[in-house]
C-alpha positions as protocol buffer text, in pm:
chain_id: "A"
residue {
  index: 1
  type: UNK
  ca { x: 159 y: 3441 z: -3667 }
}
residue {
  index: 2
  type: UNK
  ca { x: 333 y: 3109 z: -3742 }
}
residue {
  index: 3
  type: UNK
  ca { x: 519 y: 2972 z: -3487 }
}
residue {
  index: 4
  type: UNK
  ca { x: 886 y: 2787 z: -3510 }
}
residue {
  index: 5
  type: UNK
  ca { x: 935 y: 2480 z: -3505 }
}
residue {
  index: 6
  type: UNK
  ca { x: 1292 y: 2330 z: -3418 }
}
residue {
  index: 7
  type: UNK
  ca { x: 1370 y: 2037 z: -3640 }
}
residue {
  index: 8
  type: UNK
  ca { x: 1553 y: 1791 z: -3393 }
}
residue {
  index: 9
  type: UNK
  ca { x: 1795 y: 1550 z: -3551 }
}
residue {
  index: 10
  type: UNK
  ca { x: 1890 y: 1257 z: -3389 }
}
residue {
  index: 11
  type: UNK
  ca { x: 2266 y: 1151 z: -3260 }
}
residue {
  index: 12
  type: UNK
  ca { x: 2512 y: 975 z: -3562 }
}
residue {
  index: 13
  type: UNK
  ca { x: 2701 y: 754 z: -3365 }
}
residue {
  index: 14
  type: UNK
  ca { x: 2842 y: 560 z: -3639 }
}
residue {
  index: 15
  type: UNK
  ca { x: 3210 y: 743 z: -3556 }
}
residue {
  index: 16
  type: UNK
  ca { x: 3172 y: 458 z: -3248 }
}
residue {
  index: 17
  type: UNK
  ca { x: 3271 y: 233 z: -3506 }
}
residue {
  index: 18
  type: UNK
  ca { x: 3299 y: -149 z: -3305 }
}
residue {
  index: 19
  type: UNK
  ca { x: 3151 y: 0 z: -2987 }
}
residue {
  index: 20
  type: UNK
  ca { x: 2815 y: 96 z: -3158 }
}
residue {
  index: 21
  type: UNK
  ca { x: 2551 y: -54 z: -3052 }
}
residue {
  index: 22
  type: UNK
  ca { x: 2202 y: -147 z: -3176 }
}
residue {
  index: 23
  type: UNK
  ca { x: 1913 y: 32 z: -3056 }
}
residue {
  index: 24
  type: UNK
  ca { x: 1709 y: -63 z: -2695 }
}
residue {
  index: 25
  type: UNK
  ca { x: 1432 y: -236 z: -2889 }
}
residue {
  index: 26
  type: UNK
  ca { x: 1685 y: -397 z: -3110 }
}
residue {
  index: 27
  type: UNK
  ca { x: 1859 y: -548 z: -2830 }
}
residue {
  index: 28
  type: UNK
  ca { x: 1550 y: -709 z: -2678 }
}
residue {
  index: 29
  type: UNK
  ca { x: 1426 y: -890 z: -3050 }
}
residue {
  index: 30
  type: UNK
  ca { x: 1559 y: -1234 z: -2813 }
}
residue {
  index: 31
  type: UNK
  ca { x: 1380 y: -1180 z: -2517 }
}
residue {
  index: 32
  type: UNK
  ca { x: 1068 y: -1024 z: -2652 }
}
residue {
  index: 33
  type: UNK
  ca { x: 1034 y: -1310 z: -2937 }
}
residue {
  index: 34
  type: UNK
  ca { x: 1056 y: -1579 z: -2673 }
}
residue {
  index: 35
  type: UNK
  ca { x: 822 y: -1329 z: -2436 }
}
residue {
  index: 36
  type: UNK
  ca { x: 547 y: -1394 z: -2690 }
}
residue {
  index: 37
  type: UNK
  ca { x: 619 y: -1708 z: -2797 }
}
residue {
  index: 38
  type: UNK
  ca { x: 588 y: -1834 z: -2427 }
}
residue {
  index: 39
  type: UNK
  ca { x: 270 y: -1640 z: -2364 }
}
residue {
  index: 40
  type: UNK
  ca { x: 59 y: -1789 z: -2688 }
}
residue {
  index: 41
  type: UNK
  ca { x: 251 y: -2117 z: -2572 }
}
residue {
  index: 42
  type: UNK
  ca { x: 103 y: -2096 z: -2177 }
}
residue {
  index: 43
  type: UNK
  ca { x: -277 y: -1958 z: -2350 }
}
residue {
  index: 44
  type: UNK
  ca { x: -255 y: -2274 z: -2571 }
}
residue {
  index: 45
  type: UNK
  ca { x: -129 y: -2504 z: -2295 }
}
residue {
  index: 46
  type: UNK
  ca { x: -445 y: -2372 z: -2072 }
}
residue {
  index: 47
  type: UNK
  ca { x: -697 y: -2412 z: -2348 }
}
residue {
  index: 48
  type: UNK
  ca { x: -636 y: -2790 z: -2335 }
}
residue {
  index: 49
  type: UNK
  ca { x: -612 y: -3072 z: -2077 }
}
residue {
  index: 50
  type: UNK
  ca { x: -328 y: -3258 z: -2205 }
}
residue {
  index: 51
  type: UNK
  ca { x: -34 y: -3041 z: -2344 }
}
residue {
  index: 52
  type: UNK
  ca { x: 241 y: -3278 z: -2479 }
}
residue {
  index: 53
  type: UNK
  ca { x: 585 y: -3203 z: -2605 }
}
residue {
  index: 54
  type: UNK
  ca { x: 447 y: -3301 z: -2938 }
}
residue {
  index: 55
  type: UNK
  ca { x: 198 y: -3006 z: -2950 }
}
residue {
  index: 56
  type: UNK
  ca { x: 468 y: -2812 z: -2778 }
}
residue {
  index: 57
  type: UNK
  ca { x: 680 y: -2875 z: -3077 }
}
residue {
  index: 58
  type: UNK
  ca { x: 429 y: -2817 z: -3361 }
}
residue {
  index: 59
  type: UNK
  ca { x: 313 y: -2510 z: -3170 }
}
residue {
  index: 60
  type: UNK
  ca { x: 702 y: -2430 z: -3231 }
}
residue {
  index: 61
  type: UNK
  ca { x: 740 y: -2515 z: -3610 }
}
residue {
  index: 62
  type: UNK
  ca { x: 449 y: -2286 z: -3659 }
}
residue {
  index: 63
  type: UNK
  ca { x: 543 y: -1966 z: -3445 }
}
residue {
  index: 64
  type: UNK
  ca { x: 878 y: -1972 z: -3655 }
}
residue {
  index: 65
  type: UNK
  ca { x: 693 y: -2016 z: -3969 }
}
residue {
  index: 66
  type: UNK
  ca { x: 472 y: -1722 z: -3818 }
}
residue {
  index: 67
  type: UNK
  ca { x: 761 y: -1499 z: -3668 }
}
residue {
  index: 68
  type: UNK
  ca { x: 1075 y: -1636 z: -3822 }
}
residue {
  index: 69
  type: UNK
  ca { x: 1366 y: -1748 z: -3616 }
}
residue {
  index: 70
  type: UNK
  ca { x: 1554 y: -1530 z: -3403 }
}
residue {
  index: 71
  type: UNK
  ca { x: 1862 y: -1484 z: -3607 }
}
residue {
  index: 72
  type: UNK
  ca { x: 1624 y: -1448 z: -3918 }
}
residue {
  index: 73
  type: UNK
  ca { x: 1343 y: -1239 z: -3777 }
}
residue {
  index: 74
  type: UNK
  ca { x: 1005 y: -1178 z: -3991 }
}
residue {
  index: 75
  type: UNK
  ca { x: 889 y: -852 z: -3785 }
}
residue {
  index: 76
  type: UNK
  ca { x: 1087 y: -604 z: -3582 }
}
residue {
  index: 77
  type: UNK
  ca { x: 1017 y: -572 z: -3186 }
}
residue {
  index: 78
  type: UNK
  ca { x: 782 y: -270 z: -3225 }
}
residue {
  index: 79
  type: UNK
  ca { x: 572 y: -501 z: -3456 }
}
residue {
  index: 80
  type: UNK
  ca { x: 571 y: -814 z: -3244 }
}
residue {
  index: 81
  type: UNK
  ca { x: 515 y: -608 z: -2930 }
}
residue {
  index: 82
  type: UNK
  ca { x: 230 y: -441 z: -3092 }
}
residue {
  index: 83
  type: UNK
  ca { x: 110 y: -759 z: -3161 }
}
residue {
  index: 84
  type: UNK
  ca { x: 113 y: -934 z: -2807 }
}
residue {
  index: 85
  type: UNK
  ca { x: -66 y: -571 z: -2679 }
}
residue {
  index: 86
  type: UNK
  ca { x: -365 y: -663 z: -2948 }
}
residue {
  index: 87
  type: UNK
  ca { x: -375 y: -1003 z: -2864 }
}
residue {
  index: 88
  type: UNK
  ca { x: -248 y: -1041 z: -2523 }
}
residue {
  index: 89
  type: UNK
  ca { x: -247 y: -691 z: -2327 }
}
residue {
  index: 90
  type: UNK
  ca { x: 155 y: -740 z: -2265 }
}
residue {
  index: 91
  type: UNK
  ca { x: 329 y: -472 z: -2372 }
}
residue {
  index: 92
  type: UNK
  ca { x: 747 y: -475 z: -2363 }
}
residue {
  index: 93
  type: UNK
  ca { x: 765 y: -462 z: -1989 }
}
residue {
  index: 94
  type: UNK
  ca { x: 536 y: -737 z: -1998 }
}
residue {
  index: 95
  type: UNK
  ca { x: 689 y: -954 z: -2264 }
}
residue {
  index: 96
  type: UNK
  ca { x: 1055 y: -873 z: -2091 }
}
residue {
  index: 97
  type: UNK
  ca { x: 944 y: -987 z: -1759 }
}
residue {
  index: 98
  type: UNK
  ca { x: 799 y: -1316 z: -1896 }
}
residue {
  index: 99
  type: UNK
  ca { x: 1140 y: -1425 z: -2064 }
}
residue {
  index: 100
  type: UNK
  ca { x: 1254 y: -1346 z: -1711 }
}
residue {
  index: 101
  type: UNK
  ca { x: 1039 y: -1594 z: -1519 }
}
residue {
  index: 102
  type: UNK
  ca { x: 1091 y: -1840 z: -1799 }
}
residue {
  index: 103
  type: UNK
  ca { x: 1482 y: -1843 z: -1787 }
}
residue {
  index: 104
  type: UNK
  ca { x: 1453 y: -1792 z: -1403 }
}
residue {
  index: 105
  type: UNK
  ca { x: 1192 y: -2145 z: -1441 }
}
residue {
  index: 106
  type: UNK
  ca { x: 1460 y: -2304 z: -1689 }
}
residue {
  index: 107
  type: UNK
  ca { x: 1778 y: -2239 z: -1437 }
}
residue {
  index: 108
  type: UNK
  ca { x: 1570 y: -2340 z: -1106 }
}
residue {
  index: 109
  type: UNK
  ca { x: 1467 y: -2680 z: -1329 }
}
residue {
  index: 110
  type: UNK
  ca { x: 1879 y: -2711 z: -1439 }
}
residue {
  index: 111
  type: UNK
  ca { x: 1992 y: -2705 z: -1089 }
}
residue {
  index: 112
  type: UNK
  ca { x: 1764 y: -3002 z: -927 }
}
């Protein structure tokens, strides 16, 4: 006997016009791109005794060549978080909380 299936179709919102808004992994491309590109950054850093801005900077010029920039993105968040999980274990959670620390880090460093 064959059994139904129920074809499920997924919510237009597009009548929300101006308050539509982008999809949950869509709104985390920022913090997930700068997720991964501070966890290869703090691998690299570890690898080698003397981390200078220079490196820091080159490391930079070649993630974006890598990733693209965030307002010109290469890969979508599924792929980049796919990509951290392969070569990092962090997953989104992960990748979200490390863009935490970091701006938590940056605003700490702003105040002093």
């Amino acid at each position: 006997m064959a059994t139904k299936t129920r074809k499920v179709s997924l919510i237009d919102d597009s009548i929300m016009g101006i308050y539509q808004i982008a999809a949950y992994n869509e709104r985390k491309l920022k913090a997930v791109y700068y997720g991964l590109q501070e966890t290869w950054g703090i691998i690299q850093a570890q690898s080698q005794t003397n981390w200078t801005k220079a490196q820091w900077d080159e490391f930079k010029f070649r993630f974006i060549a890598t990733f693209g920039t965030i307002e010109n993105p290469k890969y979508t968040v599924e792929q980049m978080v796919e990509y951290s999980i392969k070569h990092f274990n962090k997953g989104l959670e992960e990748l979200l909380e490390v863009n935490k620390r970091t701006w938590q880090q940056r605003k700490r460093l702003s105040a002093k």
